Coordinates of C-alpha atoms and ligand atoms in Angstrom, one line a residue:
M1 CA -1.2 -1.6 14.3
H2 CA 0.3 -1.1 17.7
D3 CA 0.7 -4.8 18.4
D4 CA 2.7 -5.3 15.2
L5 CA 6.3 -4.4 15.7
S6 CA 7.6 -4.9 12.2
S7 CA 9.0 -2.0 10.4
D8 CA 8.5 -1.8 6.6
P9 CA 5.4 -0.7 4.7
A10 CA 6.5 -2.7 1.7
G11 CA 6.6 -5.8 3.8
D12 CA 10.3 -6.6 3.8
A13 CA 11.4 -6.2 7.4
V14 CA 14.2 -3.7 8.0
G15 CA 15.8 -4.1 11.4
D16 CA 16.0 -1.3 13.9
A17 CA 19.4 -0.1 15.2
P18 CA 20.8 -2.7 17.5
G19 CA 19.5 -2.2 21.0
A20 CA 16.7 0.1 20.0
R21 CA 13.2 -0.8 20.8
A22 CA 11.4 -1.9 17.6
V23 CA 8.7 0.6 16.5
P24 CA 6.0 0.3 13.9
W25 CA 7.2 1.5 10.5
W26 CA 4.5 4.2 10.2
Q27 CA 6.0 6.0 13.2
T28 CA 9.2 6.8 11.4
A29 CA 7.7 7.1 7.9
T30 CA 6.2 10.1 6.2
G31 CA 3.0 9.8 4.2
Y32 CA 2.3 11.5 0.8
Q33 CA -1.2 12.0 -0.4
V34 CA -1.9 11.5 -4.1
Y35 CA -5.1 13.0 -5.5
P36 CA -5.2 10.8 -8.6
R37 CA -7.3 13.1 -10.8
S38 CA -4.7 15.8 -10.5
F39 CA -1.4 14.1 -10.2
C40 CA -0.2 12.8 -13.7
D41 CA -2.2 12.0 -16.8
S42 CA -0.5 9.3 -18.9
D43 CA -3.0 9.1 -21.7
G44 CA -3.9 12.7 -22.6
D45 CA -7.6 12.7 -21.5
G46 CA -6.9 15.6 -19.1
I47 CA -7.5 13.4 -16.0
G48 CA -4.7 11.9 -13.9
D49 CA -4.5 8.1 -13.8
I50 CA -2.7 5.2 -12.1
P51 CA -0.1 4.6 -14.8
G52 CA 0.7 8.3 -14.3
I53 CA 1.3 7.8 -10.6
T54 CA 3.5 4.8 -11.3
S55 CA 5.6 6.9 -13.7
K56 CA 6.3 9.3 -10.9
L57 CA 7.3 6.9 -8.2
D58 CA 11.0 7.8 -8.5
H59 CA 10.2 11.4 -7.6
L60 CA 8.5 10.1 -4.4
A61 CA 11.2 7.6 -3.6
D62 CA 13.8 10.5 -3.9
L63 CA 11.6 12.5 -1.5
G64 CA 12.0 9.6 0.9
I65 CA 8.3 8.9 1.8
G66 CA 7.2 5.6 3.4
F67 CA 3.7 5.4 2.0
I68 CA 1.2 6.9 -0.4
W69 CA -2.3 7.8 0.8
L70 CA -4.1 7.2 -2.5
S71 CA -7.4 9.2 -2.7
P72 CA -10.2 7.0 -4.2
V73 CA -9.5 5.3 -7.5
Y74 CA -12.6 3.0 -7.4
A75 CA -15.4 2.9 -10.0
S76 CA -17.5 6.0 -9.5
P77 CA -19.7 8.5 -11.3
M78 CA -17.3 11.1 -9.8
A79 CA -19.9 13.4 -8.3
D80 CA -17.4 14.0 -5.5
N81 CA -14.3 12.9 -7.5
G82 CA -14.4 9.4 -6.3
Y83 CA -15.7 9.9 -2.7
D84 CA -18.9 8.4 -4.1
I85 CA -18.1 4.7 -4.9
A86 CA -20.2 2.7 -7.2
D87 CA -18.1 -0.5 -7.0
Y88 CA -15.7 -1.1 -4.2
R89 CA -13.8 -3.8 -6.1
A90 CA -13.3 -2.1 -9.4
I91 CA -11.1 0.8 -10.7
A92 CA -12.6 3.8 -12.4
P93 CA -11.9 3.4 -16.2
E94 CA -10.4 6.9 -16.4
F95 CA -7.9 5.9 -13.7
G96 CA -7.0 2.6 -15.3
T97 CA -7.5 -1.1 -14.5
L98 CA -6.9 -3.5 -11.6
D99 CA -3.7 -4.6 -13.4
D100 CA -2.5 -1.0 -13.4
F101 CA -3.3 -0.9 -9.7
D102 CA -1.4 -4.2 -9.0
R103 CA 1.6 -2.8 -11.0
L104 CA 1.5 0.4 -8.9
V105 CA 1.6 -1.6 -5.7
A106 CA 4.5 -3.7 -6.9
E107 CA 6.5 -0.8 -8.2
A108 CA 5.9 1.2 -5.1
K109 CA 6.9 -1.8 -3.0
A110 CA 10.1 -2.2 -4.9
R111 CA 11.0 1.3 -3.8
G112 CA 10.0 0.7 -0.1
I113 CA 6.7 2.6 -0.5
G114 CA 3.4 1.2 0.7
I115 CA 0.0 2.1 -0.8
V116 CA -2.7 3.2 1.7
M117 CA -6.2 3.0 0.2
D118 CA -8.9 5.5 0.9
L119 CA -11.8 3.6 2.5
V120 CA -15.1 5.5 1.9
V121 CA -17.7 3.6 3.7
N122 CA -19.9 6.1 5.5
H123 CA -21.7 6.3 2.2
S124 CA -21.6 4.8 -1.3
S125 CA -22.5 6.3 -4.6
S126 CA -26.2 6.5 -5.5
E127 CA -25.1 4.5 -8.6
H128 CA -23.9 1.5 -6.4
A129 CA -25.9 -1.7 -7.2
W130 CA -26.9 -1.8 -3.6
F131 CA -28.6 1.6 -3.7
R132 CA -30.2 0.9 -7.0
S133 CA -31.7 -2.3 -5.5
A134 CA -32.6 -0.4 -2.3
C135 CA -34.7 2.1 -4.2
Q136 CA -36.9 -0.6 -5.8
G137 CA -39.0 -1.0 -2.6
R138 CA -39.0 -1.8 1.0
D139 CA -38.6 -5.5 0.4
A140 CA -35.7 -5.2 -2.1
P141 CA -32.7 -7.2 -1.1
F142 CA -30.4 -4.3 -0.2
H143 CA -33.0 -1.9 1.0
D144 CA -31.8 -2.0 4.6
Y145 CA -28.2 -1.2 3.5
Y146 CA -29.3 2.4 3.5
I147 CA -31.1 4.7 6.0
W148 CA -34.7 5.3 5.3
R149 CA -37.3 7.3 7.2
D150 CA -41.0 8.2 6.7
P151 CA -41.8 11.8 5.6
A152 CA -42.7 14.3 8.2
P153 CA -46.5 14.8 8.7
D154 CA -46.4 17.6 6.1
G155 CA -44.7 15.3 3.6
G156 CA -41.4 17.1 4.0
P157 CA -38.1 15.6 5.1
P158 CA -38.1 13.6 8.4
D159 CA -36.0 16.3 10.2
G160 CA -34.0 19.5 9.5
R161 CA -30.5 17.9 9.0
R162 CA -28.5 19.8 6.4
A163 CA -26.2 18.1 4.0
A164 CA -22.5 19.1 4.0
F165 CA -22.7 20.1 0.4
G166 CA -25.9 22.1 0.7
G167 CA -29.6 21.5 1.0
S168 CA -31.5 19.0 3.1
A169 CA -29.7 15.7 4.1
W170 CA -32.8 13.8 3.1
S171 CA -34.1 13.0 -0.4
F172 CA -37.4 11.3 -1.3
V173 CA -37.7 8.2 -3.4
A174 CA -41.2 7.8 -4.8
E175 CA -41.0 4.0 -5.4
V176 CA -40.2 3.5 -1.7
G177 CA -42.4 6.3 -0.3
Q178 CA -39.6 7.3 2.1
Y179 CA -36.6 9.6 2.4
Y180 CA -33.0 8.3 2.4
L181 CA -30.2 10.0 4.5
H182 CA -27.2 11.6 2.7
L183 CA -25.0 13.7 5.0
F184 CA -22.9 14.9 2.0
S185 CA -24.7 15.1 -1.4
P186 CA -27.8 13.2 -2.7
A187 CA -25.3 11.2 -4.8
Q188 CA -23.8 9.9 -1.6
P189 CA -26.4 7.9 0.3
D190 CA -25.3 7.0 3.9
L191 CA -24.8 3.3 4.5
N192 CA -26.8 1.7 7.3
W193 CA -24.0 0.4 9.7
Q194 CA -26.7 -1.1 11.9
N195 CA -27.1 -3.9 9.4
P196 CA -24.6 -6.7 10.2
G197 CA -24.7 -8.0 6.6
L198 CA -23.4 -4.6 5.4
R199 CA -20.6 -4.6 7.9
A200 CA -19.6 -8.1 6.8
E201 CA -19.5 -7.0 3.2
I202 CA -17.2 -4.1 4.2
W203 CA -14.8 -6.4 6.2
D204 CA -14.7 -8.8 3.3
M205 CA -13.9 -5.9 0.8
M206 CA -11.1 -4.6 3.1
R207 CA -9.5 -8.1 3.3
W208 CA -9.7 -8.3 -0.5
W209 CA -7.7 -5.1 -0.9
L210 CA -5.2 -6.2 1.8
A211 CA -4.7 -9.4 -0.2
R212 CA -3.5 -7.3 -3.1
G213 CA -0.6 -6.1 -0.9
I214 CA -1.7 -2.7 0.3
A215 CA -0.2 -1.1 3.4
G216 CA -3.4 0.1 5.1
F217 CA -6.4 2.4 5.0
R218 CA -7.2 6.1 5.4
M219 CA -10.9 6.0 6.5
D220 CA -13.1 8.8 5.2
V221 CA -15.3 10.5 7.8
I222 CA -15.1 7.4 9.9
S223 CA -16.5 9.2 13.0
L224 CA -19.9 9.3 11.3
I225 CA -20.5 5.5 11.0
G226 CA -21.8 5.1 14.6
K227 CA -24.6 7.7 14.2
D228 CA -27.9 7.5 16.1
V229 CA -30.2 8.7 13.4
D230 CA -33.3 9.2 15.4
G231 CA -31.4 10.6 18.4
G232 CA -30.0 13.2 16.0
I233 CA -26.4 12.3 16.7
D234 CA -24.2 12.0 13.6
E235 CA -20.6 12.7 14.8
E236 CA -19.1 10.2 17.2
G237 CA -22.4 8.5 17.8
P238 CA -23.0 5.7 20.4
Y239 CA -22.1 2.8 18.0
L240 CA -18.8 4.2 16.6
H241 CA -16.3 2.6 18.9
G242 CA -18.1 -0.8 18.9
F243 CA -17.9 -0.8 15.1
L244 CA -14.3 0.2 15.0
Q245 CA -13.5 -2.6 17.5
E246 CA -15.3 -5.0 15.3
M247 CA -13.4 -3.8 12.3
H248 CA -10.2 -4.3 14.2
R249 CA -11.1 -7.9 15.2
E250 CA -12.4 -8.8 11.8
V251 CA -9.8 -7.1 9.6
L252 CA -6.9 -5.2 11.1
A253 CA -5.7 -7.3 14.0
G254 CA -2.4 -9.2 13.5
R255 CA -1.6 -7.5 10.2
D256 CA 1.3 -5.2 9.5
L257 CA -0.6 -2.1 8.3
V258 CA -1.5 1.4 9.2
S259 CA -5.0 2.7 9.9
I260 CA -5.8 6.4 9.9
G261 CA -9.3 7.6 10.6
E262 CA -10.6 11.0 9.5
S263 CA -12.7 12.8 12.0
W264 CA -14.0 16.4 11.9
S265 CA -15.3 16.1 15.5
V266 CA -12.5 14.3 17.4
S267 CA -11.2 16.4 20.3
P268 CA -8.3 16.0 22.7
E269 CA -10.9 14.5 25.0
T270 CA -12.0 11.8 22.6
A271 CA -8.8 11.2 20.7
L272 CA -7.5 8.2 22.7
M273 CA -10.8 6.4 22.3
Y274 CA -9.8 5.9 18.7
C275 CA -6.1 5.3 19.0
G276 CA -5.3 4.5 22.6
R277 CA -3.1 1.4 22.9
D278 CA -5.7 -0.7 24.7
R279 CA -8.6 0.3 22.5
H280 CA -7.7 -1.9 19.6
E281 CA -9.3 0.4 17.0
L282 CA -7.0 2.7 14.8
D283 CA -3.4 3.8 14.8
M284 CA -4.1 7.5 14.4
V285 CA -6.7 10.1 13.5
F286 CA -6.8 13.1 11.3
Q287 CA -8.1 15.9 13.4
F288 CA -9.2 19.4 12.1
A289 CA -9.2 21.8 15.1
H290 CA -6.3 23.8 13.6
V291 CA -8.1 24.0 10.3
K292 CA -11.4 25.2 11.8
E293 CA -9.5 28.0 13.6
G294 CA -9.3 29.6 10.1
W295 CA -13.1 29.6 9.6
D296 CA -15.7 32.2 10.6
P297 CA -17.6 30.7 13.6
V298 CA -20.9 31.7 12.1
H299 CA -20.5 31.8 8.3
G300 CA -18.0 29.0 8.0
K301 CA -15.1 28.4 5.6
F302 CA -16.3 30.8 2.8
R303 CA -15.7 33.7 5.2
P304 CA -12.1 33.1 6.2
K305 CA -10.5 34.4 9.4
P306 CA -6.9 35.7 9.5
F307 CA -4.3 33.3 10.8
D308 CA -3.7 33.5 14.5
L309 CA -0.4 31.8 15.5
V310 CA -1.2 31.7 19.2
A311 CA -4.5 29.9 18.6
F312 CA -2.7 27.5 16.2
K313 CA 0.0 26.7 18.7
R314 CA -2.5 26.1 21.4
V315 CA -4.3 23.5 19.2
M316 CA -1.1 21.8 18.0
F317 CA 0.5 21.6 21.4
D318 CA -2.8 20.4 23.1
W319 CA -2.8 17.5 20.7
Q320 CA 0.9 16.8 21.3
A321 CA 0.2 16.7 25.1
V322 CA -2.7 14.3 24.8
M323 CA -0.5 11.8 22.8
T324 CA 2.5 12.1 25.1
N325 CA 2.3 8.5 26.4
D326 CA -0.4 6.9 24.4
G327 CA -1.9 7.2 20.9
W328 CA -0.2 8.8 18.0
N329 CA -0.6 12.1 16.1
S330 CA -1.0 12.7 12.5
L331 CA 0.6 15.9 11.3
F332 CA -0.7 17.9 8.3
L333 CA -1.6 21.4 7.3
T334 CA -3.3 20.6 4.0
N335 CA -5.1 17.9 2.0
H336 CA -7.4 17.7 -1.0
D337 CA -10.2 19.4 1.0
L338 CA -8.1 22.3 2.2
P339 CA -6.2 25.3 0.8
R340 CA -2.5 25.2 -0.1
Q341 CA -0.6 25.7 3.1
V342 CA 1.9 28.2 1.8
S343 CA -1.0 30.4 0.8
K344 CA -3.1 29.8 3.9
Y345 CA -0.4 30.0 6.6
G346 CA 2.7 31.3 4.9
D347 CA 3.5 33.9 2.2
D348 CA 2.9 32.8 -1.4
G349 CA 4.6 36.0 -2.7
E350 CA 8.0 37.3 -1.7
Y351 CA 8.8 34.6 0.8
R352 CA 7.1 31.7 -0.8
V353 CA 10.1 29.3 -0.7
R354 CA 11.3 30.4 2.7
S355 CA 7.8 30.3 4.3
A356 CA 7.1 26.9 2.7
K357 CA 10.2 25.6 4.4
A358 CA 9.4 27.2 7.7
L359 CA 5.9 25.6 7.8
A360 CA 7.4 22.2 6.9
T361 CA 10.0 22.6 9.6
L362 CA 7.6 23.5 12.4
L363 CA 5.3 20.6 11.4
H364 CA 7.7 17.8 10.6
L365 CA 9.7 18.1 13.8
M366 CA 6.7 17.5 16.0
K367 CA 5.9 14.0 17.2
G368 CA 3.5 12.0 14.9
T369 CA 3.3 10.9 11.3
P370 CA 3.6 13.8 8.9
F371 CA 1.7 13.9 5.6
V372 CA 2.8 15.8 2.5
Y373 CA 0.1 16.6 0.0
Q374 CA 1.1 16.5 -3.7
G375 CA 2.8 19.7 -4.8
E376 CA 3.4 20.8 -1.2
E377 CA 7.0 19.5 -1.6
I378 CA 7.6 22.3 -4.2
G379 CA 5.6 25.0 -2.5
M380 CA 2.6 25.0 -4.8
T381 CA 0.1 27.8 -4.1
N382 CA -3.6 28.4 -4.1
A383 CA -5.6 28.9 -7.4
T384 CA -6.8 32.4 -8.2
F385 CA -10.0 31.7 -10.0
T386 CA -12.1 34.7 -11.0
A387 CA -15.3 33.2 -12.2
I388 CA -17.6 30.5 -10.7
S389 CA -17.4 28.6 -14.0
Q390 CA -13.7 27.7 -13.2
F391 CA -14.7 25.9 -10.0
R392 CA -15.4 22.1 -10.1
D393 CA -15.9 21.1 -6.5
L394 CA -19.5 20.2 -5.6
E395 CA -19.1 21.7 -2.1
I396 CA -18.1 25.1 -3.6
L397 CA -20.9 24.9 -6.2
G398 CA -23.5 23.8 -3.6
H399 CA -22.6 26.6 -1.2
H400 CA -22.3 29.2 -4.0
A401 CA -26.0 28.9 -4.7
E402 CA -26.9 29.0 -0.9
S403 CA -24.6 31.8 0.0
V404 CA -25.6 34.0 -2.9
A405 CA -29.3 33.3 -2.1
A406 CA -28.5 34.3 1.5
G407 CA -27.2 37.7 0.4
M408 CA -23.4 37.2 0.0
S409 CA -22.0 38.9 -3.1
E410 CA -20.6 36.8 -5.9
A411 CA -17.2 38.5 -5.5
E412 CA -17.1 37.8 -1.7
F413 CA -18.0 34.2 -2.3
I414 CA -15.3 33.7 -4.9
A415 CA -12.7 35.5 -2.7
G416 CA -13.6 33.1 0.1
A417 CA -13.4 30.0 -2.2
N418 CA -10.0 31.2 -3.3
V419 CA -8.8 31.3 0.3
N420 CA -10.4 28.2 1.8
G421 CA -12.1 26.3 -1.0
R422 CA -11.3 22.7 -1.9
D423 CA -10.3 23.3 -5.5
N424 CA -7.1 25.1 -4.4
T425 CA -5.3 21.8 -3.8
R426 CA -7.0 20.1 -6.8
T427 CA -5.4 22.1 -9.6
P428 CA -3.0 19.8 -11.4
M429 CA 0.4 18.9 -10.2
Q430 CA 3.0 21.2 -11.7
W431 CA 5.8 19.0 -13.1
T432 CA 7.3 21.4 -15.7
D433 CA 6.9 24.8 -17.3
A434 CA 5.4 23.4 -20.5
P435 CA 1.8 24.1 -21.5
G436 CA -0.1 21.4 -19.6
A437 CA 2.6 21.7 -16.8
G438 CA 3.8 18.2 -17.6
F439 CA 0.6 17.0 -16.1
T440 CA -1.3 16.4 -19.4
A441 CA -0.9 16.6 -23.1
G442 CA -4.6 17.2 -23.4
T443 CA -7.1 19.7 -21.8
P444 CA -7.0 19.5 -18.0
W445 CA -10.3 18.8 -16.2
I446 CA -9.6 21.9 -14.1
D447 CA -7.5 24.9 -14.9
I448 CA -3.7 24.7 -14.3
N449 CA -2.3 27.4 -12.1
D450 CA -0.6 30.0 -14.4
N451 CA 2.4 30.1 -12.1
H452 CA 3.5 26.6 -13.3
V453 CA 5.9 28.4 -15.6
R454 CA 7.8 29.4 -12.4
I455 CA 6.7 26.9 -9.8
N456 CA 7.3 23.3 -11.0
V457 CA 9.1 20.1 -10.0
A458 CA 11.8 20.4 -12.6
A459 CA 12.8 23.9 -11.5
D460 CA 12.5 23.3 -7.8
R461 CA 14.5 20.1 -7.9
A462 CA 17.2 21.7 -9.9
D463 CA 17.8 24.2 -7.1
P464 CA 19.8 22.8 -4.1
D465 CA 18.0 25.3 -1.9
G466 CA 14.6 24.4 -3.3
V467 CA 11.6 23.4 -1.2
F468 CA 12.0 19.7 -2.3
A469 CA 15.5 19.5 -0.9
H470 CA 14.2 20.8 2.4
Y471 CA 11.4 18.3 2.6
R472 CA 13.8 15.6 1.7
R473 CA 16.0 16.5 4.6
L474 CA 13.1 16.6 7.1
I475 CA 11.8 13.3 6.0
A476 CA 15.3 11.7 6.3
L477 CA 15.7 13.2 9.8
R478 CA 12.5 11.5 10.9
R479 CA 13.7 8.1 9.6
E480 CA 17.2 8.5 11.0
K481 CA 16.9 10.3 14.4
R482 CA 14.9 8.7 17.1
V483 CA 14.7 12.0 19.1
I484 CA 12.7 13.3 16.2
S485 CA 10.3 10.4 15.8
H486 CA 9.9 9.7 19.5
G487 CA 11.4 12.4 21.7
A488 CA 9.1 14.1 24.2
L489 CA 7.9 17.5 23.1
T490 CA 7.9 20.6 25.3
P491 CA 6.3 23.8 24.1
W492 CA 8.0 27.2 24.9
H493 CA 6.9 30.8 24.5
E494 CA 3.3 29.9 23.8
P495 CA 1.9 33.4 24.1
H496 CA 4.5 34.8 21.6
P497 CA 2.5 36.1 18.6
Q498 CA 5.2 35.5 15.9
V499 CA 7.5 32.8 17.1
M500 CA 6.9 29.1 17.5
V501 CA 9.3 27.2 19.7
Y502 CA 9.5 23.6 21.0
T503 CA 12.1 21.1 22.1
R504 CA 12.2 17.4 21.7
D505 CA 14.1 15.3 24.2
L506 CA 15.2 11.7 24.2
D507 CA 18.0 9.8 25.9
G508 CA 20.1 12.9 26.6
E509 CA 19.7 14.4 23.1
R510 CA 17.7 17.6 22.5
V511 CA 16.3 19.1 19.3
T512 CA 15.3 22.8 19.6
M513 CA 13.0 24.1 16.8
I514 CA 12.6 27.8 16.5
A515 CA 10.5 29.4 13.7
N516 CA 9.6 33.0 12.9
V517 CA 6.0 32.6 11.6
S518 CA 5.9 36.1 10.2
G519 CA 7.2 38.2 7.3
E520 CA 9.0 40.5 9.7
E521 CA 12.4 40.3 11.3
V522 CA 11.8 39.4 15.0
R523 CA 14.2 40.1 17.8
F524 CA 13.7 37.3 20.3
A525 CA 15.1 36.4 23.7
P526 CA 14.7 32.7 24.2
D527 CA 14.2 31.3 27.7
P528 CA 17.6 30.8 29.4
A529 CA 16.9 27.0 29.5
L530 CA 17.0 27.0 25.7
V531 CA 20.4 28.6 25.3
A532 CA 22.7 25.9 23.9
Q533 CA 25.5 25.1 21.5
G534 CA 24.8 22.5 18.9
V535 CA 24.7 21.2 15.4
C536 CA 22.2 22.7 12.9
L537 CA 20.0 19.9 11.6
V538 CA 18.0 22.0 9.2
H539 CA 17.6 25.7 8.3
N540 CA 16.1 27.9 5.7
V541 CA 18.3 31.1 5.9
A542 CA 21.7 30.2 7.2
P543 CA 23.0 27.4 9.5
R544 CA 23.2 28.3 13.2
D545 CA 25.4 26.5 15.7
A546 CA 23.8 27.9 18.8
V547 CA 20.6 29.2 20.5
T548 CA 21.8 32.4 22.0
S549 CA 20.0 34.6 24.6
D550 CA 19.3 37.2 22.0
L551 CA 18.2 36.1 18.5
A552 CA 17.6 38.2 15.5
L553 CA 15.3 36.0 13.3
A554 CA 15.0 36.9 9.7
P555 CA 11.5 36.9 8.2
W556 CA 10.1 33.3 8.1
E557 CA 13.5 31.9 9.4
A558 CA 13.2 28.5 10.9
F559 CA 15.9 26.1 12.1
A560 CA 16.5 23.2 14.4
L561 CA 19.5 22.6 16.6
L562 CA 20.7 19.3 17.9
S563 CA 22.4 19.5 21.3
R564 CA 23.0 17.5 24.4
A565 CA 20.5 17.9 27.2
D566 CA 23.1 20.0 29.1
G567 CA 23.3 22.5 26.2
T568 CA 26.6 21.4 24.8
T569 CA 27.4 20.2 21.3
P570 CA 26.9 16.5 20.6
L571 CA 30.0 14.6 19.7
A572 CA 28.5 13.4 16.4
A573 CA 25.3 14.7 14.8
Ligands
TEU1 O1 -14.3 14.9 3.9 C1 -15.0 15.1 5.0 C2 -15.7 16.3 5.2 O2 -16.4 16.5 6.2 C3 -15.4 17.4 4.2 O3 -16.2 17.3 3.2 C4 -15.5 18.7 4.9 O4 -16.9 18.8 5.3 C5 -15.3 19.8 4.0 O5 -14.2 19.6 3.2 C6 -15.0 21.0 4.8 O6 -16.0 21.9 4.6 C7 -14.2 13.7 3.3 C8 -13.3 13.7 2.1 O7 -12.0 14.1 2.5 C9 -14.0 14.7 1.1 O8 -13.2 14.9 0.0 C10 -15.3 14.1 0.7 O9 -16.0 15.0 -0.1 C11 -16.2 13.8 2.0 O10 -15.5 13.1 3.0 C12 -17.3 12.9 1.6 O11 -16.8 11.7 1.3

């Protein structure tokens, strides 16, 4: 949290450089998201598990990350791969045991890596004991832990709310004679945050995980918890910030941890309400404005829009501007709900390696905490499924039925799912070129990408110019150079349709980042104020020791130059 100035996710304080202002550890650390089902299967059942994660910690320690965001590992019927929790204090048997979890925390800590748990508390699973009880009748002990409303006069749902994964957001329970609210799927009933007993249970559960030594929480769809059901406001409702402040008082305050809220509705106007210094709520939010730029405004994600660099820059730079003096940005292009970034924003063909590095460079040198999604560090690509039977995601399957019923062709839907669908990042991690990709000795729960014979951790790490080596460099730069973690960001050449440019300045040092975000060579004349001599910090084509007034940028070329503010070479880089 902001008020804690210690500096190590694993809990053993590491001092800052003498004279430097102490900063929270998560401001110089890079996060890494593990999607347990698809990371590493230690027992051959085709499903990744916790011992599998522990066995790969050296890979992550070599990468240099500071913490793992662990997608849910709790007991769950897995309707939404664990984002439907049946018991908040138990581990799903297919993922392992609490002992396995404690071992993961300890082994990670020994490598300076913290474990950040996914907190999914807008809703539980319909198999949670609370919900089973709640369905027994209006007087049942946990009935009020969920959101119930009477049928409309015609017996139908109380209102027209649609669920994120298709269909009405209300389902009827005959024993109760009422509908319950589920903003995602019927298997994910929304919890009633108005009930103080429910909130107390959640605070207690969070403290229970913190006592096991975790480093913080990523909070699933947290901007939905303050909803005003009858007022029809779900996102960023009137109770949201009161609940987050209560959470801070009850659980987060005074502890050395990181808190990251997921919000699909947060805007530059509301961002500081979550993570402003004086708010005492969260450390940062995941925002999705740049993601939604890639969706059709009417038909949504399954009818993708071509990438528009100018719009992308506008979103990213707006968010940088809002957090100039307060709050903190999260930086990511992908996660388990999004396509692979090299396929979505880069070129997963001829320039796969180079464009993967360019995207990493332009993202990781901004101000904020970067997140790497498993496989991104070797440039893994989207899946290319050809039949609906290959998909596993309930969002894709739910919308398939609705879209086809609304007249979209099967082929168009599958093409859209291959561009923007959630299964793209859920195909198994590609460790080796072996059958099973080093992920499993059994039959994987979802098809492995055929390109694992070429694209895999063993091959990429054996290459000194591989994607992994580039990420490793970027992650080390953030830890080591204060101008990268904390320097002020200035955007340049915002209307340029192919090139992204920004500078970072701190204490007389300047980093200039220039990236050609296209597969063509670009002749580019930087603003005279950018012309400088310097030391190349990172590059993906050839080192450069200057920004000249006339640059010929190779396709997807990206580099960063460290200079003094007056444009001369620093004495020591
Ligand atoms: O995602 C929130 C969310 O809103 C997404 O489901 C989003 O709507 C979709 O991906 C884009 O169309 C979180 C989790 O990250 C996701 O995996 C869960 O399915 C969801 O919450 C429900 O818990």
